[in-house]
Coordinates of C-alpha atoms in Angstrom, one line a residue:
Chain A
M24 CA 59.8 -12.1 46.2
A25 CA 58.6 -10.6 43.0
E26 CA 55.9 -12.3 40.9
K27 CA 57.1 -15.1 38.7
I28 CA 55.2 -15.5 35.4
L29 CA 57.3 -17.5 32.9
T30 CA 59.1 -19.5 35.5
A31 CA 56.1 -20.0 37.8
R32 CA 55.7 -23.7 36.9
F33 CA 59.4 -24.5 36.7
E34 CA 59.4 -26.2 40.2
T35 CA 56.1 -28.1 39.5
P36 CA 56.7 -31.9 38.9
D37 CA 56.0 -32.8 35.3
S38 CA 55.6 -29.2 34.4
H39 CA 56.2 -30.1 30.7
L40 CA 53.1 -32.3 30.4
L41 CA 49.7 -31.2 29.0
N42 CA 47.8 -32.3 32.2
T43 CA 50.0 -30.1 34.4
Y44 CA 49.7 -27.2 32.1
Q45 CA 45.9 -27.4 31.8
A46 CA 45.5 -27.9 35.5
D47 CA 47.2 -24.5 35.9
G48 CA 44.9 -22.8 33.4
G49 CA 46.9 -23.7 30.3
Y50 CA 45.3 -23.1 26.9
T51 CA 42.5 -20.9 28.3
A52 CA 44.2 -17.9 26.7
L53 CA 44.1 -19.6 23.3
K54 CA 40.4 -20.3 23.8
K55 CA 39.8 -16.6 24.6
A56 CA 41.9 -15.4 21.7
L57 CA 39.9 -17.6 19.3
T58 CA 36.7 -15.8 20.3
M59 CA 38.3 -12.4 19.6
K60 CA 38.9 -10.8 16.2
P61 CA 42.6 -11.3 15.1
E62 CA 43.1 -7.5 15.0
E63 CA 41.9 -7.3 18.6
V64 CA 44.5 -9.7 19.7
I65 CA 47.2 -7.6 17.9
E66 CA 45.9 -4.5 19.6
L67 CA 46.0 -6.1 23.0
V68 CA 49.6 -7.2 22.6
K69 CA 50.5 -3.8 21.2
A70 CA 48.9 -2.1 24.2
S71 CA 50.9 -4.3 26.5
G72 CA 54.1 -2.9 25.1
L73 CA 55.6 -6.4 25.0
R74 CA 59.1 -6.1 23.5
G75 CA 61.1 -8.8 21.9
R76 CA 63.2 -10.8 24.3
G77 CA 65.7 -12.1 21.7
G78 CA 67.9 -9.0 21.8
A79 CA 66.6 -6.1 19.8
G80 CA 63.6 -5.3 22.0
F81 CA 61.3 -4.6 19.1
P82 CA 57.6 -4.3 20.1
A83 CA 56.0 -7.7 19.3
G84 CA 52.5 -6.4 18.5
L85 CA 53.9 -3.9 16.1
K86 CA 55.9 -6.6 14.4
W87 CA 52.7 -8.7 13.9
S88 CA 50.8 -5.6 12.5
F89 CA 53.4 -5.3 9.7
V90 CA 52.2 -8.5 8.2
P91 CA 49.8 -7.7 5.3
K92 CA 46.3 -8.9 5.8
E93 CA 45.9 -10.2 2.3
A94 CA 48.9 -12.1 0.9
E95 CA 49.3 -14.4 -2.1
K96 CA 51.5 -16.8 -0.3
P97 CA 51.0 -18.5 3.1
K98 CA 52.1 -16.7 6.2
Y99 CA 54.4 -18.3 8.7
L100 CA 55.6 -17.9 12.3
C101 CA 59.2 -18.8 13.0
V102 CA 59.9 -19.3 16.7
N103 CA 63.6 -18.4 17.3
A104 CA 65.0 -20.9 19.8
D105 CA 68.5 -20.8 18.3
E106 CA 69.8 -19.3 21.7
G107 CA 73.4 -18.8 20.5
E108 CA 74.5 -15.5 22.0
P109 CA 77.2 -16.5 24.5
G110 CA 75.9 -16.1 28.1
T111 CA 72.3 -16.9 27.1
F112 CA 70.6 -20.0 28.5
K113 CA 66.9 -19.1 29.2
D114 CA 64.9 -20.4 26.2
R115 CA 66.3 -23.9 26.9
Y116 CA 64.5 -24.0 30.2
L117 CA 61.3 -22.6 28.8
M118 CA 61.2 -25.4 26.2
E119 CA 62.2 -28.1 28.7
L120 CA 60.0 -27.1 31.6
D121 CA 57.1 -25.2 30.0
P122 CA 56.8 -26.2 26.3
H123 CA 53.0 -25.8 26.2
A124 CA 53.4 -22.1 27.1
V125 CA 55.5 -21.8 24.0
I126 CA 53.0 -23.6 21.8
E127 CA 50.1 -21.7 23.2
G128 CA 51.8 -18.3 22.6
S129 CA 52.7 -19.4 19.1
A130 CA 49.1 -20.5 18.3
I131 CA 47.8 -17.1 19.5
A132 CA 50.4 -15.2 17.5
C133 CA 49.5 -17.2 14.4
Y134 CA 45.8 -16.5 14.9
A135 CA 46.6 -12.8 15.3
F136 CA 48.4 -12.3 12.1
G137 CA 46.9 -15.0 10.0
A138 CA 49.5 -17.8 9.8
H139 CA 48.6 -21.5 10.0
I140 CA 52.0 -23.0 10.4
A141 CA 54.7 -22.2 12.9
Y142 CA 58.3 -23.7 13.0
I143 CA 60.3 -23.6 16.1
Y144 CA 63.9 -23.4 15.1
V145 CA 65.8 -25.0 18.0
R146 CA 69.6 -25.0 18.1
G147 CA 70.9 -28.5 17.2
E148 CA 72.7 -29.2 20.5
F149 CA 69.5 -28.8 22.5
K150 CA 68.4 -32.5 22.3
V151 CA 66.3 -32.5 25.5
P152 CA 64.4 -29.2 24.7
M153 CA 63.7 -30.5 21.2
E154 CA 62.3 -33.8 22.6
R155 CA 60.2 -31.9 25.1
M156 CA 58.8 -29.7 22.4
E157 CA 58.0 -32.6 20.1
Q158 CA 56.4 -34.5 23.0
A159 CA 54.3 -31.5 23.9
L160 CA 53.3 -30.9 20.3
A161 CA 52.2 -34.6 20.0
E162 CA 50.1 -34.2 23.2
A163 CA 48.6 -30.9 21.9
R164 CA 47.8 -32.5 18.5
E165 CA 46.1 -35.4 20.3
A166 CA 44.0 -33.0 22.3
G167 CA 42.9 -30.9 19.3
L168 CA 45.0 -27.9 20.3
V169 CA 47.2 -28.2 17.3
G170 CA 46.1 -29.3 13.9
K171 CA 43.0 -28.7 11.8
N172 CA 40.2 -26.8 13.3
I173 CA 41.7 -26.3 16.7
L174 CA 39.2 -26.2 19.6
D175 CA 36.5 -26.4 17.0
S176 CA 37.2 -22.8 16.1
G177 CA 37.6 -23.3 12.4
F178 CA 41.2 -22.1 12.7
D179 CA 44.0 -24.5 11.5
F180 CA 47.3 -24.3 13.4
D181 CA 50.2 -26.6 13.0
M182 CA 53.7 -26.4 14.5
W183 CA 56.9 -28.3 13.8
V184 CA 60.3 -28.5 15.4
H185 CA 63.1 -27.5 13.0
P186 CA 66.6 -28.4 14.2
G187 CA 69.5 -26.1 13.7
A188 CA 73.0 -27.6 13.3
G189 CA 75.5 -25.4 15.0
A190 CA 75.7 -21.9 13.5
Y191 CA 75.3 -18.8 15.7
V192 CA 74.4 -16.6 12.7
C193 CA 71.1 -18.5 12.3
G194 CA 69.8 -16.6 15.3
E195 CA 69.6 -13.6 13.0
E196 CA 66.1 -13.7 11.6
T197 CA 66.8 -13.9 7.9
A198 CA 69.6 -16.5 8.3
L199 CA 67.1 -18.5 10.4
I200 CA 64.6 -18.3 7.6
E201 CA 67.3 -19.5 5.1
S202 CA 68.2 -22.3 7.4
N203 CA 64.6 -23.2 7.9
E204 CA 64.3 -23.5 4.1
G205 CA 67.2 -26.0 4.0
H206 CA 70.0 -23.6 3.0
R207 CA 73.2 -22.4 4.5
G208 CA 72.5 -19.8 7.1
M209 CA 73.4 -16.7 5.2
P210 CA 71.4 -13.5 6.1
R211 CA 69.3 -11.8 3.4
L212 CA 69.4 -8.2 2.5
K213 CA 66.5 -6.2 3.9
P214 CA 64.2 -4.9 2.5
P215 CA 62.2 -6.8 1.8
F216 CA 61.6 -7.5 5.5
P217 CA 60.4 -10.9 6.6
A218 CA 57.0 -9.5 7.4
V219 CA 56.5 -9.0 3.6
V220 CA 58.8 -11.7 2.1
G221 CA 60.0 -14.3 4.5
L222 CA 59.9 -18.1 4.8
F223 CA 59.1 -19.8 1.5
G224 CA 58.5 -16.3 0.1
G225 CA 55.5 -15.7 2.4
P226 CA 55.0 -13.0 5.1
T227 CA 56.8 -14.2 8.2
V228 CA 57.2 -13.2 11.8
V229 CA 60.2 -14.3 13.7
N230 CA 59.7 -14.1 17.5
N231 CA 61.9 -15.3 20.4
V232 CA 60.7 -18.1 22.6
E233 CA 60.5 -15.9 25.8
T234 CA 58.5 -13.3 23.9
L235 CA 55.9 -15.8 22.8
A236 CA 55.7 -17.4 26.2
F237 CA 54.4 -14.1 27.6
V238 CA 51.5 -13.9 25.1
P239 CA 49.1 -16.3 27.0
H240 CA 49.6 -14.4 30.2
I241 CA 48.8 -11.1 28.4
M242 CA 45.7 -12.6 27.0
N243 CA 44.5 -13.7 30.4
Q244 CA 45.6 -10.8 32.6
G245 CA 45.5 -7.9 30.2
A246 CA 47.7 -5.4 28.7
E247 CA 47.8 -3.0 31.6
W248 CA 48.8 -5.7 34.1
F249 CA 51.7 -6.6 31.9
A250 CA 52.8 -3.0 31.3
K251 CA 52.8 -2.3 35.0
L252 CA 55.2 -5.1 35.8
G253 CA 58.1 -3.0 34.6
P254 CA 59.1 0.6 34.0
E255 CA 57.3 2.7 31.3
R256 CA 57.9 1.2 27.8
N257 CA 59.7 -1.7 29.4
G258 CA 56.8 -3.8 30.7
G259 CA 56.8 -7.4 32.0
T260 CA 59.3 -9.5 33.8
K261 CA 62.6 -10.7 32.4
M262 CA 64.4 -13.9 32.6
Y263 CA 67.9 -12.8 33.4
G264 CA 70.7 -15.4 33.0
V265 CA 73.7 -14.8 35.2
S266 CA 77.0 -16.6 34.6
G267 CA 80.6 -16.1 35.5
H268 CA 82.0 -15.2 38.9
V269 CA 78.9 -14.9 41.1
K270 CA 78.2 -17.2 44.0
K271 CA 74.8 -18.3 42.6
P272 CA 74.7 -18.3 38.8
G273 CA 71.5 -19.2 37.1
I274 CA 68.2 -18.0 35.6
Y275 CA 66.3 -15.5 37.6
E276 CA 62.9 -14.1 36.6
L277 CA 62.6 -10.6 38.0
P278 CA 60.7 -7.4 37.2
M279 CA 62.1 -5.7 34.1
G280 CA 64.3 -2.9 35.3
T281 CA 65.7 -4.6 38.4
S282 CA 69.0 -3.0 39.3
L283 CA 72.1 -4.8 38.0
K284 CA 73.7 -4.3 41.3
E285 CA 70.8 -5.9 43.1
I286 CA 71.0 -8.9 40.7
I287 CA 74.7 -9.4 41.3
Y288 CA 74.9 -8.8 45.0
D289 CA 71.5 -9.8 46.4
V290 CA 70.0 -12.3 44.0
C291 CA 73.2 -14.0 43.0
G292 CA 74.9 -13.7 46.4
G293 CA 77.7 -11.4 45.3
I294 CA 81.1 -12.3 43.8
R295 CA 82.6 -15.7 44.5
G296 CA 85.3 -15.9 47.1
D297 CA 84.4 -12.3 48.0
H298 CA 86.6 -11.0 45.2
E299 CA 86.3 -7.6 43.8
L300 CA 84.0 -7.1 40.8
K301 CA 85.9 -6.0 37.7
A302 CA 83.5 -6.0 34.8
V303 CA 80.0 -7.0 33.7
I304 CA 78.6 -7.8 30.3
P305 CA 74.9 -7.0 30.8
G306 CA 73.1 -8.5 27.9
G307 CA 75.0 -11.3 26.1
S308 CA 78.5 -11.2 24.6
S309 CA 77.8 -8.6 21.9
T310 CA 76.7 -5.9 24.4
P311 CA 79.3 -3.3 25.6
V312 CA 80.9 -4.1 28.9
L313 CA 80.2 -2.1 32.1
T314 CA 82.6 -1.3 35.0
P315 CA 81.7 -1.6 38.7
D316 CA 80.8 2.1 39.0
E317 CA 78.2 1.6 36.3
I318 CA 76.2 -1.2 37.8
D319 CA 73.7 0.9 39.6
V320 CA 71.5 0.7 36.5
A321 CA 68.0 -0.6 35.8
M322 CA 68.2 -3.7 33.6
D323 CA 65.8 -2.7 31.0
F324 CA 66.0 -1.8 27.3
D325 CA 66.0 2.0 27.7
S326 CA 68.1 2.4 30.8
L327 CA 70.9 0.3 29.4
A328 CA 70.7 2.1 26.0
K329 CA 71.1 5.4 27.9
I330 CA 74.5 4.3 29.3
G331 CA 75.7 3.1 25.9
T332 CA 75.0 -0.6 26.2
M333 CA 72.1 -3.0 25.6
L334 CA 69.7 -5.4 27.4
G335 CA 70.2 -7.8 24.6
S336 CA 69.0 -11.2 25.7
G337 CA 69.5 -10.3 29.4
A338 CA 72.5 -12.6 29.7
I339 CA 74.7 -11.1 32.4
I340 CA 78.4 -12.3 32.5
V341 CA 80.2 -11.3 35.6
M342 CA 84.0 -11.1 35.8
D343 CA 86.0 -10.5 39.0
E344 CA 89.5 -9.0 39.5
T345 CA 91.3 -12.2 38.5
T346 CA 90.1 -11.7 34.9
C347 CA 92.3 -10.3 32.2
M348 CA 90.1 -8.1 30.0
V349 CA 92.3 -8.6 26.9
R350 CA 91.9 -12.3 27.3
A351 CA 88.2 -12.0 27.7
I352 CA 87.6 -10.0 24.6
T353 CA 90.1 -12.1 22.7
R354 CA 88.0 -15.2 23.4
L355 CA 84.8 -13.4 22.3
A356 CA 86.5 -12.2 19.1
K357 CA 87.5 -15.8 18.3
F358 CA 83.9 -16.8 18.6
Y359 CA 82.6 -14.0 16.3
S360 CA 85.3 -14.6 13.8
H361 CA 84.5 -18.4 13.7
E362 CA 80.8 -17.7 13.3
S363 CA 81.0 -15.2 10.5
C364 CA 79.0 -16.7 7.6
G365 CA 81.6 -15.3 5.2
Q366 CA 79.3 -13.5 2.7
C367 CA 80.3 -9.9 3.6
T368 CA 84.0 -9.0 3.3
P369 CA 84.2 -6.6 6.2
C370 CA 82.9 -9.2 8.6
R371 CA 84.7 -12.2 7.2
E372 CA 88.1 -10.5 7.0
G373 CA 87.6 -7.9 9.7
L374 CA 86.7 -10.2 12.5
A375 CA 89.6 -12.6 11.8
W376 CA 91.9 -9.6 11.7
I377 CA 90.5 -8.2 15.0
H378 CA 91.0 -11.7 16.6
Q379 CA 94.6 -11.9 15.2
V380 CA 95.6 -8.5 16.6
L381 CA 94.0 -9.3 20.0
V382 CA 95.9 -12.6 20.1
R383 CA 99.2 -10.9 19.6
I384 CA 98.4 -8.2 22.3
E385 CA 97.5 -10.9 24.8
G386 CA 100.5 -13.0 23.8
G387 CA 103.0 -10.2 24.3
Q388 CA 103.6 -9.3 20.7
G389 CA 101.4 -6.3 20.6
R390 CA 102.6 -3.3 18.6
E391 CA 102.5 0.4 19.2
G392 CA 99.3 1.5 17.4
D393 CA 97.5 -1.8 17.7
I394 CA 94.7 -0.4 19.9
D395 CA 94.0 2.3 17.3
L396 CA 94.2 -0.4 14.6
L397 CA 91.5 -2.4 16.4
L398 CA 89.3 0.7 16.5
D399 CA 89.9 1.4 12.9
I400 CA 88.9 -2.2 11.9
C401 CA 85.8 -1.8 14.0
D402 CA 85.0 1.4 12.1
N403 CA 85.2 -0.5 8.8
V404 CA 83.1 -3.4 10.0
Q405 CA 80.3 -1.6 11.7
G406 CA 77.3 -0.7 9.5
N407 CA 79.0 -2.2 6.4
T408 CA 77.5 -5.7 6.4
I409 CA 74.2 -7.4 5.6
C410 CA 73.5 -8.5 9.2
P411 CA 74.6 -7.4 12.6
L412 CA 77.1 -10.2 13.3
G413 CA 80.0 -7.9 12.5
D414 CA 78.6 -5.2 14.7
A415 CA 78.1 -7.8 17.5
C416 CA 81.9 -8.2 17.5
A417 CA 82.9 -4.6 17.0
M418 CA 80.6 -3.3 19.7
P419 CA 82.2 -5.3 22.6
V420 CA 85.7 -4.7 21.2
R421 CA 85.1 -1.0 21.3
G422 CA 83.5 -1.3 24.7
F423 CA 86.4 -3.2 26.3
I424 CA 89.0 -0.8 24.8
K425 CA 86.9 2.2 26.0
K426 CA 86.6 0.9 29.5
F427 CA 89.9 -0.8 30.0
R428 CA 92.3 0.9 27.6
P429 CA 95.2 1.1 30.2
E430 CA 95.1 -2.7 30.5
F431 CA 95.5 -3.1 26.7
E432 CA 98.4 -0.5 26.8
E433 CA 100.0 -2.4 29.7
H434 CA 100.0 -5.6 27.7
I435 CA 101.8 -3.8 24.8
Q436 CA 104.3 -1.9 27.0
K437 CA 105.2 -5.0 29.1
A438 CA 105.2 -7.3 26.0
G439 CA 103.0 -9.8 27.9
C440 CA 99.9 -10.4 29.9
P441 CA 100.2 -8.9 33.5
I442 CA 97.3 -11.0 34.7
G443 CA 97.6 -14.5 33.1
P444 CA 95.0 -17.1 32.2
F445 CA 91.6 -17.3 33.7
P446 CA 92.2 -19.1 37.0
A447 CA 90.6 -22.5 37.7
P448 CA 88.0 -22.2 40.4
W449 CA 89.2 -25.5 42.0
A450 CA 92.8 -24.4 42.2
G451 CA 92.5 -22.8 45.7
S452 CA 91.4 -19.4 46.9
A453 CA 89.3 -18.6 43.9
K454 CA 86.8 -21.3 44.9
G455 CA 83.5 -19.6 45.5
Chain B
M26 CA 75.6 -44.4 -4.7
S27 CA 78.0 -46.8 -3.1
T28 CA 80.4 -47.0 -0.3
P29 CA 84.2 -47.5 -0.9
N30 CA 83.8 -51.2 -0.5
G31 CA 81.2 -51.3 -3.3
Q32 CA 78.1 -51.8 -1.2
A33 CA 75.1 -49.6 -1.9
F34 CA 74.6 -47.1 0.9
T35 CA 71.3 -47.3 2.7
V36 CA 69.8 -46.4 6.1
K37 CA 67.6 -48.3 8.4
P38 CA 63.9 -48.4 7.3
E39 CA 62.9 -46.5 10.4
T40 CA 65.3 -43.7 9.6
A41 CA 64.0 -43.5 6.0
Q42 CA 60.5 -43.5 7.4
A43 CA 61.2 -40.7 9.9
I44 CA 62.6 -38.6 7.0
D45 CA 59.6 -39.2 4.9
E46 CA 57.4 -38.2 7.8
I47 CA 59.5 -34.9 8.2
L48 CA 59.0 -34.1 4.5
G49 CA 55.3 -33.7 5.3
H50 CA 56.1 -30.7 7.6
Y51 CA 57.2 -28.5 4.7
P52 CA 55.8 -27.2 1.5
V53 CA 59.0 -28.0 -0.3
K54 CA 61.3 -31.1 0.1
E55 CA 64.6 -29.2 0.3
A56 CA 63.4 -27.6 3.6
A57 CA 63.8 -31.0 5.2
L58 CA 67.5 -31.0 4.5
L59 CA 68.8 -30.2 8.0
P60 CA 66.5 -32.6 9.8
A61 CA 67.2 -35.3 7.3
L62 CA 71.0 -34.9 7.7
H63 CA 70.5 -35.1 11.4
K64 CA 68.5 -38.3 11.2
V65 CA 71.1 -40.0 9.0
Q66 CA 74.0 -38.8 11.2
D67 CA 72.2 -39.9 14.3
E68 CA 72.0 -43.4 12.9
I69 CA 75.5 -43.8 11.5
G70 CA 77.5 -41.3 13.6
W71 CA 78.7 -39.1 10.8
L72 CA 78.1 -38.1 7.2
P73 CA 80.3 -39.8 4.6
V74 CA 79.8 -38.7 1.0
A75 CA 77.6 -41.7 0.3
A76 CA 75.3 -40.7 3.1
M77 CA 75.0 -37.1 1.8
D78 CA 74.3 -38.5 -1.7
W79 CA 71.6 -40.7 -0.3
V80 CA 70.0 -37.7 1.3
A81 CA 70.3 -35.7 -1.9
D82 CA 68.5 -38.4 -3.8
R83 CA 65.8 -38.8 -1.2
L84 CA 65.1 -35.0 -1.3
E85 CA 65.6 -34.7 -5.0
L86 CA 68.4 -32.2 -4.6
P87 CA 71.7 -31.8 -6.5
R88 CA 74.4 -33.4 -4.4
V89 CA 76.4 -30.2 -4.3
R90 CA 73.5 -28.5 -2.5
V91 CA 73.8 -31.1 0.3
Y92 CA 77.6 -30.9 0.5
G93 CA 77.3 -27.1 0.7
V94 CA 74.9 -27.2 3.6
A95 CA 76.7 -30.1 5.4
S96 CA 80.0 -28.1 5.3
F97 CA 78.4 -24.9 6.6
Y98 CA 77.1 -26.2 9.9
T99 CA 79.6 -27.3 12.5
M100 CA 77.4 -30.2 13.9
F101 CA 77.5 -32.1 10.6
R102 CA 80.6 -34.4 10.8
R103 CA 82.2 -35.1 7.5
Q104 CA 85.0 -37.0 9.1
Q105 CA 84.4 -40.2 11.1
P106 CA 84.7 -39.5 14.8
G107 CA 85.8 -41.9 17.5
R108 CA 83.3 -44.1 19.2
H109 CA 82.7 -41.3 21.8
R110 CA 82.7 -37.6 21.3
L111 CA 83.7 -35.1 24.0
E112 CA 82.9 -31.5 23.0
I113 CA 84.0 -29.0 25.5
C114 CA 82.9 -25.4 25.5
T115 CA 85.6 -22.8 26.1
N116 CA 83.6 -19.7 25.4
L117 CA 83.8 -16.9 27.9
S118 CA 81.3 -18.0 30.6
C119 CA 82.9 -21.5 30.6
S120 CA 86.4 -20.2 30.5
L121 CA 85.7 -18.0 33.5
M122 CA 84.9 -21.2 35.4
G123 CA 88.0 -23.1 34.3
A124 CA 87.2 -24.6 30.9
E125 CA 90.6 -23.9 29.4
H126 CA 92.2 -25.8 32.3
L127 CA 89.8 -28.7 31.6
R128 CA 90.6 -28.7 27.9
E129 CA 94.4 -29.0 28.8
Y130 CA 93.6 -31.7 31.3
L131 CA 91.6 -33.7 28.7
C132 CA 94.4 -33.2 26.2
R133 CA 97.0 -34.6 28.7
K134 CA 94.8 -37.5 29.8
L135 CA 93.9 -38.5 26.2
G136 CA 97.2 -37.6 24.7
I137 CA 95.6 -35.7 21.8
Q138 CA 94.9 -32.2 20.8
P139 CA 91.3 -30.8 20.2
G140 CA 90.0 -31.9 16.9
K141 CA 91.8 -35.3 17.1
T142 CA 90.8 -38.9 17.9
T143 CA 92.8 -41.2 20.2
A144 CA 94.9 -43.7 18.4
D145 CA 92.6 -46.6 19.4
G146 CA 89.7 -44.7 17.8
R147 CA 87.7 -44.5 21.0
I148 CA 87.5 -40.8 21.8
T149 CA 87.3 -37.6 19.7
L150 CA 88.0 -34.4 21.6
S151 CA 86.6 -31.1 20.3
E152 CA 86.6 -27.6 21.5
V153 CA 83.3 -26.0 20.7
E154 CA 81.5 -22.6 21.0
C155 CA 78.9 -21.6 23.5
L156 CA 76.4 -24.4 24.2
G157 CA 73.8 -22.3 25.9
S158 CA 74.3 -23.7 29.4
C159 CA 76.3 -20.8 30.9
G160 CA 74.8 -20.9 34.3
T161 CA 76.1 -24.4 34.9
A162 CA 79.6 -23.7 33.4
P163 CA 81.9 -25.3 32.5
V164 CA 79.9 -27.7 30.3
M165 CA 80.8 -30.4 27.8
L166 CA 78.7 -32.6 25.5
V167 CA 79.5 -36.3 26.0
D168 CA 78.0 -38.1 23.0
D169 CA 75.5 -35.3 22.6
E170 CA 74.5 -35.3 26.3
F171 CA 75.1 -32.2 28.5
V172 CA 77.4 -32.6 31.4
E173 CA 77.5 -29.5 33.6
N174 CA 79.4 -27.9 36.4
L175 CA 82.5 -29.8 35.3
D176 CA 85.8 -30.0 37.3
P177 CA 88.7 -32.4 37.0
Q178 CA 87.0 -35.1 39.2
K179 CA 83.9 -35.1 37.0
V180 CA 86.1 -35.4 33.9
D181 CA 87.9 -38.4 35.5
K182 CA 84.5 -40.0 36.1
I183 CA 83.3 -39.4 32.6
L184 CA 86.4 -41.0 31.2
A185 CA 86.1 -43.9 33.6
D186 CA 82.5 -44.4 32.7
L187 CA 83.2 -44.5 29.0
E188 CA 86.0 -46.9 29.6
A189 CA 83.7 -49.2 31.6
R190 CA 81.0 -48.9 28.9
D191 CA 83.5 -50.0 26.2
H192 CA 85.5 -52.6 28.1
G193 CA 83.5 -53.4 31.3

């Protein structure tokens, strides 16, 4: 079995408590970092090649290095724990089962680019993860690991939980900043980028929970160790989240670049009820869908980009032969349409229109030309909005049409869905 | 700042204290708006106008700023819900595992459509977007608590437990 890093403590009893964490070497990385120069910490993380686990895969060390050294306003770290991309459920477990790793990673990040306050923006529905984070922060504060002059280093570091309240768009970094400031979550135009003008007008870094949880390990074991865990430019392990029609769904930490086929058939035990695989969304609902002949692919940023899709958050949604592809993308379009913040016309109007056209195709009222109409709307949405939410809908719509166009055509020609609703697993043969 | 029956709206001292403590986490008061609304909603179950006005005054914000934020986020309830809230996810990973059937099952058993409350005011049913628990789909929040790997038997048990809690 491959080496587990982020999830290594998940099975340990009371893994969320400070004692458990410290008994396993917790906070030694922070001690080490505080003896280094901040720029040395940035260089180390840069050298490791750690790429952001939230979706975009941007190198974390590089992001930190964009923060100006001298700034008039205070600098901030925002930890993105909004975890809203459908199919994604990894950060929840990190916060519940290893909250001190998130705190330690955040403290090191703040030290590196010169921030003294971090906010962890947790989606509002995650009550238990929030409680665990708050409990862990209280313990760390008590132990002098959070607060003024941490570990007698002269460095001040504070961290607070900021609850979201049910808005997917707040996972976008500038919407998250707006929401952290007490506003509606409406993304900001970039530039200026958050590294220059972010939270409360100060230079700000927004990093995903999983990204930060790697930082203590990189401090302790080195950049080279981390880089070698995965393929070139795709170092580390990845917490893959598998949902849908596999026998054993769940979170699996595996070397970055593990084959998608291996994840589905070996790690997750294959398709439930030994059905045939029909489609896989590899990295969360906004990433273009793959067909069974495409799953012999390494699950890393660059390999997936090469075949026209994305690693995203590593959220794998598996669909078997009983699944209607039009119904699947219609459900996702409903989600994106609902979550549009409404400030850009192409997204606000376009996504609702895409959903409406898909509903009529699935419902048997599809018209000749509807498929091209969908593609045309996608053209008018993509690249024409402030944030990528519109693209996040257009990309999978295009992907489903590209890979399953005959199924869309059949819906229109037969004036109805040839497959029907998603079957209930408890209804009989589909039970896995 | 008063309720329809003329009484001044106020929250429990511990809620007010928790909000004052949260104000200290931020350089500006308005940044505490989301957590403050959560605290008040946690206490009284929803956010009537009087509650939003109370938060506005506490944070020294124009009332319209608070209404604007409260209406943007789906978790802030501006209508009074039933005593219990069932929020079922029907996004893709849950629907692949039968969530749409469970939604229909709940509608039949409760005799209401999603977004509605039973006539006795006991249960509000909502259909919600991805809850970030896709590996244990289908999932539902029962009064903010995650219930995972749902099937019709589990739904029956949830309803029976709520019944026992209310009438047992």
